[in-house]
Amino acid sequence: MPQLSGSLAPLRHTNFRWYFLAGAVNTAGSTMAGVALAFAVLSIAGPSELGVVLAAMTVPLVLFLLVGGVLADRLPVTLVLRAGMVVNGVTQLAVAILVITGTAQIWMLVCLEAVNGTSLAMAFPALASVLPRLVPRELLQQANGLQSVVRGTFRILGPTISALLVVGVGPGWALAVDGATWLVAATMLLLVRIPPPPPIEDRPSTFTQLHEGWQYVRSTPWLWSVSLAFCFLNAIQSGAWNTLGPAEAKLTIGAKGWGYVLSAQSVGLLLMTFVLLRRRVDRPLRSGMVGIAMLGLPMLGLGLSPHLPVLIVIGFLAGLGNEVFTIGWALAMQEHVPEDMLSRAYSYDALGSFAAMPVGQLAFGPLGVALGLRPVIAVAGAAYVVIALLPLTSRTLRDLRRVPVEEPAATVS
């Protein structure tokens, strides 16, 4: 393969190249699924039932995350990823068939999304922790940036295409595309070769590994403080934006408008990705928490002034901030957490971050019905901004810096 330099340098590593392509294929479908599932549920029920369906995936995701973290340390990581992708593909195709044929009922969607959430829990820690095994440390920011370019590109196209499919032929076809991409991505991962973990007899028990992971997380203030903040942030995001947002959009800006707003966020995300491919992030968490606070702006806009041009602009700004956090958090974890602890650290982080999501998904629907969609969304947006900025009161978090990369010693020819 020709030599690649700069932003594209990670692609000269075969393992990363196939992992990157698999992620690109999967992301193409996944960015369509959220809009499609939301409007599929809203076509047969209301926002409260949408919250139940979303929670059906999130509850098992939270319950089994720690198991997934241990599995990623004990089994071949590509095996864990492929198995999770196959299960997710099958469940999404089943949901698509039910929606396309008009036979979908809420209890069916709840059961399938529960299987989906369990599978995601098993695969998520492996997915989050595998990147440092695919590229040298000095290429981590570029590798994360390339993945974000793909995410941003498809987040621009996916929601809009999905919204057009919802209006044109129905949401089931977008869900079918998502299911197919999971299976294609799993096939591509067959070409990723990562050395297996040491033999079982050389490793501690599952309980010991879980305890070691917990001890590490509780002794790392920047890690647990961000996870604690995201316990509340994700509850607000999943409840106010993901559950009430489509319902309010249906009454005001429409399904197409909702797709445009989500795509505007992704335009901002993609633009910031290109900036960060060439600009080093020195204090990843300080920049990241300021950035993630901007995700509260679209909620404020939808609650206070649900006009499409306004929402597109602030959605774009939120996307800029979201990407700063995404890259910053990935670098903080990948550079500061030991490799043999990374999967478990990610699983504990995800457990804390996702723990209250079912509460948000289940609670915001009834709150919106009782108090009104727009007032609840607006208050949630203001709370989101405040909570996102609170961790910056910790000096340890504010001052966390990138790990310097040692230059290779010069050789004499």
XYZ file of C-alpha atoms in Angstrom, residues 87-297:
211
model
C -27.085 -10.380 16.878
C -27.753 -6.661 16.336
C -28.188 -7.226 12.613
C -30.680 -10.039 13.104
C -32.759 -8.097 15.646
C -32.897 -4.965 13.501
C -33.971 -6.991 10.463
C -36.717 -8.570 12.575
C -37.928 -5.125 13.679
C -37.842 -3.958 10.057
C -39.971 -6.891 8.872
C -42.558 -6.247 11.575
C -42.764 -2.547 10.696
C -42.841 -3.087 6.913
C -45.597 -5.701 7.162
C -47.648 -3.566 9.546
C -47.671 -6.272 12.235
C -45.470 -4.471 14.768
C -46.825 -4.156 18.284
C -45.152 -2.402 21.187
C -44.477 -5.620 23.123
C -42.730 -7.126 20.088
C -40.487 -4.095 19.682
C -39.736 -4.123 23.419
C -38.587 -7.758 23.283
C -36.387 -7.264 20.219
C -34.826 -4.065 21.545
C -34.059 -5.870 24.829
C -32.074 -8.484 22.887
C -30.385 -5.664 20.981
C -29.404 -3.908 24.219
C -27.959 -7.086 25.720
C -25.838 -7.651 22.637
C -24.620 -4.051 22.655
C -23.630 -4.415 26.310
C -21.446 -7.396 25.488
C -19.732 -5.686 22.547
C -19.500 -2.043 23.640
C -16.400 -2.269 25.896
C -14.520 -4.181 23.185
C -15.557 -1.645 20.570
C -14.491 1.282 22.753
C -11.131 -0.148 23.820
C -9.785 -1.831 20.682
C -8.336 1.212 18.889
C -4.993 1.410 20.787
C -4.282 -2.156 19.605
C -4.680 -1.186 15.960
C -2.400 1.861 15.580
C 0.711 3.272 17.326
C 0.051 5.716 20.174
C 1.296 8.708 18.169
C -1.504 8.121 15.626
C -4.385 7.890 18.106
C -5.737 11.394 17.526
C -5.660 10.917 13.742
C -7.306 7.471 14.036
C -10.062 8.844 16.248
C -10.437 11.740 13.835
C -10.858 9.478 10.810
C -13.582 7.544 12.593
C -15.277 10.819 13.448
C -15.137 11.898 9.794
C -17.142 8.792 8.902
C -19.562 9.278 11.806
C -20.035 12.923 10.916
C -20.550 12.274 7.212
C -23.202 9.640 7.760
C -24.838 11.585 10.569
C -25.381 14.318 8.005
C -26.824 11.992 5.396
C -28.422 9.304 7.586
C -31.144 11.254 9.441
C -32.190 13.130 6.305
C -32.320 9.981 4.161
C -34.149 8.185 6.954
C -36.677 11.014 7.272
C -37.279 10.924 3.511
C -37.795 7.151 3.665
C -40.185 7.571 6.608
C -42.267 10.044 4.615
C -41.933 8.199 1.298
C -42.090 4.442 1.931
C -42.207 4.073 5.721
C -39.642 3.654 8.521
C -39.216 -0.110 8.145
C -36.938 0.190 5.110
C -34.448 2.392 6.968
C -34.378 -0.186 9.764
C -33.751 -2.918 7.190
C -30.708 -1.054 5.865
C -29.372 -0.785 9.418
C -29.793 -4.524 10.000
C -27.958 -5.383 6.792
C -25.010 -3.109 7.587
C -24.453 -4.815 10.954
C -24.021 -8.129 9.137
C -21.710 -6.709 6.460
C -19.549 -5.059 9.129
C -19.266 -8.343 11.045
C -17.992 -10.012 7.861
C -15.342 -7.325 7.344
C -14.027 -7.813 10.875
C -12.930 -11.332 9.874
C -9.917 -9.593 8.286
C -8.835 -7.841 11.502
C -6.096 -9.836 13.265
C -5.408 -9.052 16.944
C -3.385 -11.368 19.230
C -5.689 -13.294 21.614
C -5.581 -12.682 25.395
C -3.331 -14.889 27.549
C -4.537 -18.398 28.467
C -7.241 -18.579 31.115
C -4.953 -20.105 33.732
C -2.687 -17.044 33.547
C -5.491 -14.600 34.322
C -7.386 -13.753 37.511
C -11.029 -14.665 38.072
C -13.889 -12.608 36.685
C -14.711 -11.228 40.146
C -11.085 -10.223 40.693
C -10.988 -8.436 37.354
C -14.205 -6.575 38.150
C -12.828 -5.551 41.540
C -9.576 -4.364 39.993
C -11.537 -2.300 37.482
C -13.660 -0.715 40.208
C -10.597 0.122 42.302
C -8.984 1.808 39.324
C -12.055 3.873 38.468
C -12.699 5.058 42.033
C -9.040 6.128 42.369
C -9.161 8.179 39.147
C -11.125 11.388 39.896
C -11.322 12.719 36.341
C -12.808 9.420 35.154
C -15.535 8.977 37.744
C -16.487 12.675 37.802
C -17.174 12.725 34.059
C -19.062 9.422 34.288
C -21.178 10.817 37.143
C -22.004 13.942 35.143
C -23.021 11.840 32.172
C -25.325 9.776 34.356
C -27.522 12.884 34.473
C -26.651 14.248 31.025
C -27.593 11.045 29.230
C -30.828 10.765 31.208
C -31.754 14.272 30.048
C -30.618 13.661 26.465
C -32.452 10.363 26.146
C -35.616 11.679 27.786
C -35.958 15.284 26.643
C -34.315 15.101 23.221
C -34.641 11.502 21.997
C -38.088 10.797 23.479
C -39.920 14.127 23.606
C -37.977 15.671 20.718
C -39.535 13.610 17.897
C -42.986 14.063 19.428
C -42.600 17.869 19.530
C -41.061 17.843 16.055
C -44.067 15.952 14.717
C -46.297 18.816 15.953
C -44.081 21.691 14.752
C -41.214 21.196 12.281
C -42.235 17.739 10.982
C -40.248 14.557 10.365
C -38.218 16.171 7.571
C -37.397 19.151 9.778
C -36.287 16.824 12.568
C -33.991 15.058 10.117
C -32.547 18.403 8.998
C -31.783 19.435 12.590
C -30.009 16.147 13.315
C -28.082 16.502 10.071
C -27.063 20.065 11.015
C -25.568 18.715 14.219
C -23.575 16.272 12.152
C -22.337 19.014 9.811
C -20.901 20.792 12.845
C -19.432 17.533 14.110
C -17.796 16.815 10.760
C -16.365 20.316 10.411
C -14.820 20.131 13.882
C -13.407 16.697 13.048
C -11.419 18.155 10.151
C -10.138 20.900 12.451
C -9.030 18.374 15.086
C -7.308 16.165 12.524
C -4.672 18.896 12.275
C -4.937 20.710 15.602
C -3.658 19.020 18.758
C -5.972 18.927 21.778
C -3.711 19.667 24.770
C -6.293 19.658 27.589
C -8.844 17.155 26.279
C -11.293 17.197 29.190
C -11.394 20.946 29.770
C -12.171 21.527 26.107
C -14.471 18.514 26.009
C -16.761 19.493 28.868
C -17.206 23.010 27.506
C -18.019 21.432 24.163
C -20.541 18.933 25.481
C -22.408 21.696 27.344
C -23.413 23.021 23.917
C -25.640 19.958 23.432
C -28.110 21.660 25.753
C -28.675 24.423 23.177
